[in-house]
Coordinates of C-alpha atoms in Angstrom, one line a residue:
X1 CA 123.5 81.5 22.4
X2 CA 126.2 79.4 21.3
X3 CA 128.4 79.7 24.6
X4 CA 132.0 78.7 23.0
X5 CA 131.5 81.0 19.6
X6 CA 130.2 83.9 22.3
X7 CA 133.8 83.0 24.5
X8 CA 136.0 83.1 20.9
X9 CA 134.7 86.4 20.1
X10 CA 135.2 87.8 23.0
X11 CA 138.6 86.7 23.8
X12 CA 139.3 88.1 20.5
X13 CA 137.6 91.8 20.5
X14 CA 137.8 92.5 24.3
X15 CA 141.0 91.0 24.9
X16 CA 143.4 90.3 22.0
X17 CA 142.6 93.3 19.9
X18 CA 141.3 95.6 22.4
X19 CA 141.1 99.3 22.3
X20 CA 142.4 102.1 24.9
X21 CA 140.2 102.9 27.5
X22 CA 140.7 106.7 28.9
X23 CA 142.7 109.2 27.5
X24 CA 146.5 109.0 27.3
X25 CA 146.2 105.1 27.4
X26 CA 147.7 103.1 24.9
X27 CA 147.7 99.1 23.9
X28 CA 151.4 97.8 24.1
X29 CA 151.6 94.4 21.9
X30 CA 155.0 92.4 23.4
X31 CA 155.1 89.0 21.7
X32 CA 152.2 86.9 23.6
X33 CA 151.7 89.4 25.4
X34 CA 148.9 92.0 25.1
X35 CA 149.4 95.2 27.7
X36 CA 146.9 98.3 28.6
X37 CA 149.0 101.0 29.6
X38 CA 147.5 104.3 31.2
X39 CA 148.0 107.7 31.8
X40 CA 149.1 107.1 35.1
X41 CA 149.3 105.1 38.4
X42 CA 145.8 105.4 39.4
X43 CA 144.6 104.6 35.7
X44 CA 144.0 101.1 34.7
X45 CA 147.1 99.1 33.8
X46 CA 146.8 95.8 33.1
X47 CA 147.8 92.8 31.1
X48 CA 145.0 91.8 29.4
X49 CA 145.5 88.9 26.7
X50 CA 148.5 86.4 26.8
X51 CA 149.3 83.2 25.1
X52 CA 151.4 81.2 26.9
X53 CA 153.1 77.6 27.4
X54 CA 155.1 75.9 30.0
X55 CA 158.0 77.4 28.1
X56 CA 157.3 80.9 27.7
X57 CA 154.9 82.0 31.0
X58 CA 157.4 82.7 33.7
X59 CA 159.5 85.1 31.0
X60 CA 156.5 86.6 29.9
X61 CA 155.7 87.3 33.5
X62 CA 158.9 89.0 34.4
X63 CA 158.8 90.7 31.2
X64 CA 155.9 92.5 32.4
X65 CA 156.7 93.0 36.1
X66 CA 159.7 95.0 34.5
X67 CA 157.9 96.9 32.2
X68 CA 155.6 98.2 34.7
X69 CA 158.1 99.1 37.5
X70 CA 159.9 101.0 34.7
X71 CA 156.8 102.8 34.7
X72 CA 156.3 102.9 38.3
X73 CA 152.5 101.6 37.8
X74 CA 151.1 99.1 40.2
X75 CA 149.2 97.0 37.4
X76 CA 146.5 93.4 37.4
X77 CA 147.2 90.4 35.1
X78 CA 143.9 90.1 34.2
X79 CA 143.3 86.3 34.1
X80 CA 140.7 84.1 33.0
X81 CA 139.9 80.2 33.2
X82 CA 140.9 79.1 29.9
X83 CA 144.0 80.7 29.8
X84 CA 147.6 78.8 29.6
X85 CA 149.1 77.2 30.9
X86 CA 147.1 75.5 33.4
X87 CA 149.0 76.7 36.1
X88 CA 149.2 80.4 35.0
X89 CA 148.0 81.6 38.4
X90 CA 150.3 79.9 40.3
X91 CA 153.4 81.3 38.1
X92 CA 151.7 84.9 39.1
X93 CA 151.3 84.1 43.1
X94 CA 155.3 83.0 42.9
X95 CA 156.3 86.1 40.9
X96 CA 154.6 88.4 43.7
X97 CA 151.6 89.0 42.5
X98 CA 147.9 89.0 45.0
X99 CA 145.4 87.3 43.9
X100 CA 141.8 88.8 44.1
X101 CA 138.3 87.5 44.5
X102 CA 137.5 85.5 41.8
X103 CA 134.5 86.1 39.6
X104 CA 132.5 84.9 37.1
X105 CA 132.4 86.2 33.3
X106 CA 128.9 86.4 32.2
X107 CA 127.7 87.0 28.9
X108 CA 123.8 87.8 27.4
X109 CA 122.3 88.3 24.2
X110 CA 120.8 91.5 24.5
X111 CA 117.6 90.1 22.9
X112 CA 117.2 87.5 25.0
X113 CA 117.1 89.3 28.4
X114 CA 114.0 90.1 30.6
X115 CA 114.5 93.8 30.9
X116 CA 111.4 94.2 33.0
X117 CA 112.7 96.2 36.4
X118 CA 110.5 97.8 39.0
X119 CA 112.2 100.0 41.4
X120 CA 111.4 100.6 45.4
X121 CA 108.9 103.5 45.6
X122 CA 110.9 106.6 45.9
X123 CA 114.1 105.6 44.4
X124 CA 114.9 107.0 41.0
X125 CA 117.3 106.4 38.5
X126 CA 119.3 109.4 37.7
X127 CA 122.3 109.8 34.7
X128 CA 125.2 110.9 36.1
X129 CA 127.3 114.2 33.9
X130 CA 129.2 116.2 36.4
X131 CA 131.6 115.7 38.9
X132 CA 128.8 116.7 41.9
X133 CA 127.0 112.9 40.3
X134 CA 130.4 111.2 40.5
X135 CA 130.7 112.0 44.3
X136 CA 127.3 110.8 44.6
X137 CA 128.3 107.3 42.4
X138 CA 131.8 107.2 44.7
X139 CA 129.8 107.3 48.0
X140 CA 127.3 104.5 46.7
X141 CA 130.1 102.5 45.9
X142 CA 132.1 103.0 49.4
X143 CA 128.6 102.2 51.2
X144 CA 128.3 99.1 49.2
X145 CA 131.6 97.6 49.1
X146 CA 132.7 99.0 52.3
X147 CA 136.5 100.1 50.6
X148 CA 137.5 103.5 49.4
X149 CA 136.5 104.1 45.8
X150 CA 139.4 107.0 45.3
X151 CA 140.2 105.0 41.9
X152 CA 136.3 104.7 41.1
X153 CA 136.5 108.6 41.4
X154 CA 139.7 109.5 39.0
X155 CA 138.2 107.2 36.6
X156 CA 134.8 108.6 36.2
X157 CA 136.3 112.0 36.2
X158 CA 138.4 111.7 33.6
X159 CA 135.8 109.9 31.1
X160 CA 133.5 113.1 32.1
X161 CA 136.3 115.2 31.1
X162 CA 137.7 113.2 28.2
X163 CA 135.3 111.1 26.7
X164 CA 132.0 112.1 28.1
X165 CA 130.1 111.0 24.5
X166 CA 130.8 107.9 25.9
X167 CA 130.4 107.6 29.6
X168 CA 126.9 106.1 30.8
X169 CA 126.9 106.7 34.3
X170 CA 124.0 105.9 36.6
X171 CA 123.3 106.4 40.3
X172 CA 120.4 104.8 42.0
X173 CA 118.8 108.2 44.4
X174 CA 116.7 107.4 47.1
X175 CA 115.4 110.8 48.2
X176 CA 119.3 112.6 48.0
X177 CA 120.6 109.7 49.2
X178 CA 122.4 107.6 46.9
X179 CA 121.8 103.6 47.5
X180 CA 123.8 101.7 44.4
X181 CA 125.6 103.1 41.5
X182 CA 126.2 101.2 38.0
X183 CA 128.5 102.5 34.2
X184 CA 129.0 100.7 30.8
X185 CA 131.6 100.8 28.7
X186 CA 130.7 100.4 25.0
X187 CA 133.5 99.3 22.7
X188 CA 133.1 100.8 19.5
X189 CA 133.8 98.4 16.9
X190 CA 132.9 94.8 19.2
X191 CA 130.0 93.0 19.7
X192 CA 130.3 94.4 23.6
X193 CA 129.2 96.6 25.9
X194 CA 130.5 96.0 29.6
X195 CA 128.4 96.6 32.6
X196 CA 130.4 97.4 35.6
X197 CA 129.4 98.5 39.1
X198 CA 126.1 98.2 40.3
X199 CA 127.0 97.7 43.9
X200 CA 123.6 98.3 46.3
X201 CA 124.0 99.6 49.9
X202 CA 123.3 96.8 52.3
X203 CA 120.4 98.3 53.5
X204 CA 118.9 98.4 50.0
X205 CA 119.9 95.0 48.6
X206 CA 116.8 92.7 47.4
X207 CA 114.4 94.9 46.3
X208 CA 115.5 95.3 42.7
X209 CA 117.6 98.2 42.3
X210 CA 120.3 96.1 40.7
X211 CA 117.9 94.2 38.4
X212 CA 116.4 98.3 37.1
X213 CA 120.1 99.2 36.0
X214 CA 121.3 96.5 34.4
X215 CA 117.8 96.9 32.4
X216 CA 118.9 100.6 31.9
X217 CA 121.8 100.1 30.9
X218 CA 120.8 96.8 28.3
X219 CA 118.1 99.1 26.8
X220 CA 121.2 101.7 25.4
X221 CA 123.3 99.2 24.6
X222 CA 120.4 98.4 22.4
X223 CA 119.2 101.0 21.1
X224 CA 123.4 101.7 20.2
X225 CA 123.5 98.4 18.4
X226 CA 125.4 96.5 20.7
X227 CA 124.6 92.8 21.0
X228 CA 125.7 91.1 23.9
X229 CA 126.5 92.3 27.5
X230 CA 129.7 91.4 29.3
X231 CA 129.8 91.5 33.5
X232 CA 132.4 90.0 35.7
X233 CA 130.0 89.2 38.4
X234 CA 130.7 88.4 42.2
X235 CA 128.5 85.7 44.3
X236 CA 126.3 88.0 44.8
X237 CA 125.1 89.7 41.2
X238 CA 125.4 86.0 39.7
X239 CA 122.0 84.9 40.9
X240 CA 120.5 87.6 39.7
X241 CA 122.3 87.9 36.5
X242 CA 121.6 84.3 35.9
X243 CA 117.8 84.6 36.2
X244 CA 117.9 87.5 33.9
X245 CA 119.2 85.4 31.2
X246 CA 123.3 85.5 31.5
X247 CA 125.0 82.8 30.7
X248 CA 128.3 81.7 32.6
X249 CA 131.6 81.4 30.2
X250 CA 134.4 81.0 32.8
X251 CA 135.8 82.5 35.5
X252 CA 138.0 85.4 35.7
X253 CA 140.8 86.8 38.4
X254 CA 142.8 90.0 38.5
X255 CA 146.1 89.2 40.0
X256 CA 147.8 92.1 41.1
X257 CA 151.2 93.6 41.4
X258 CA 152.9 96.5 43.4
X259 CA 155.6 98.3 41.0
X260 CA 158.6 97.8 43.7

């Protein structure tokens, strides 16, 4: 996989010229300054593509902060390593905006990953289609990340309700217990599909649940006729991502930004 060509494209279909993502979002295009606006507070709202200088950044910046309190959205400049200027994310810490973790942007070549999983005897792999499965997926993700998943839960519920020909939604069952839960987004029109999720329970952790759904997952992104996957991966999925056959692009940080 030719890593730079991979990066180009990307920044170019997922981030330049994205599409909406849930219903009642819309793509706001401000000068050098690409915005995903949703439906509401709770939706995502985001800056996602900017091309900046020295010059231009801290207007941009305010431009946005502005924009979003007119709104009254709290919203995430979602930032990666390559972008501009070079001190981008020091422009956002002084303009008020919290840094989060960093990750890692990861890419694959569908065709080039090992897609063999094998999961812990009695755990199953179950698709998730109604609101009683989201509760299930919202409950993994609180055991595994150990925060409320409230935003996790308005999400899924509203791609059920609004775009359910499109949400792949997985949770991991030991028994009726639910140990890790995993979605994609596919991008109609890209070369992407984007694996989010798959947090484990602690408990769980290490004995391939992970590993199964991102195999799950890359076997319909297949079979759809996508070609790469995308992940923002923390420390911990980047080992095994990396060992599965993703390749590491550049890092990636959501700063992010109360409306008051």
């Amino acid at each position: 996989m030719d890593h730079q060509k991979v990066l180009d494209l990307f920044d170019r279909q997922m981030r330049r010229d994205m599409r909406t993502e849930g219903d009642g979002s819309r793509i706001e295009r401000d000068g050098p300054v690409v915005r995903h606006v949703g439906s509401g507070p709770q939706a995502w709202n985001a800056v996602v593509w900017s091309d900046l200088d020295e010059t231009t950044a801290d207007e941009a910046i305010a431009g946005s902060v502005r924009r979003f309190a007119e709104l009254g959205f709290p919203f995430e400049w979602k930032h990666y390593g390559y972008d501009r200027p070079a001190d981008l994310g020091t422009r956002l810490t002084a303009a008020g905006f919290v840094a989060d973790d960093e990750e890692t942007l990861m890419i694959a070549a569908i065709s080039d990953l090992s897609l063999d999983a094998d999961l812990p005897d009695g755990v199953r792999i179950d698709r998730v289609t109604d609101p009683a499965g989201v509760e299930l997926m919202v409950t993994a993700s609180e055991q595994a990340f150990g925060e409320n998943a409230d935003w996790l839960r308005h999400r899924l519920l509203d791609q059920l309700a609004n775009d359910p020909d499109n949400a792949y939604l997985f949770v991991a069952m030991a028994g009726d217990t639910p140990v890790s839960g995993a979605r994609m987004d596919v991008n109609e029109g890209t070369a992407f599909a984007g694996l989010w999720g798959g947090g484990t329970a602690p408990e769980w952790r290490g004995r391939g649940i992970y590993r199964a759904l991102v195999a799950e997952r890359a076997r319909i992104a297949a079979d759809l006729g996508y070609e790469y996957l995308q992940v923002d991966a923390s420390s911990q999925s980047r080992p095994i991502l990396e060992r599965l056959g993703f390749a590491v692009l550049t890092s990636t940080t959501p700063y992010n930004k109360e409306p008051h």
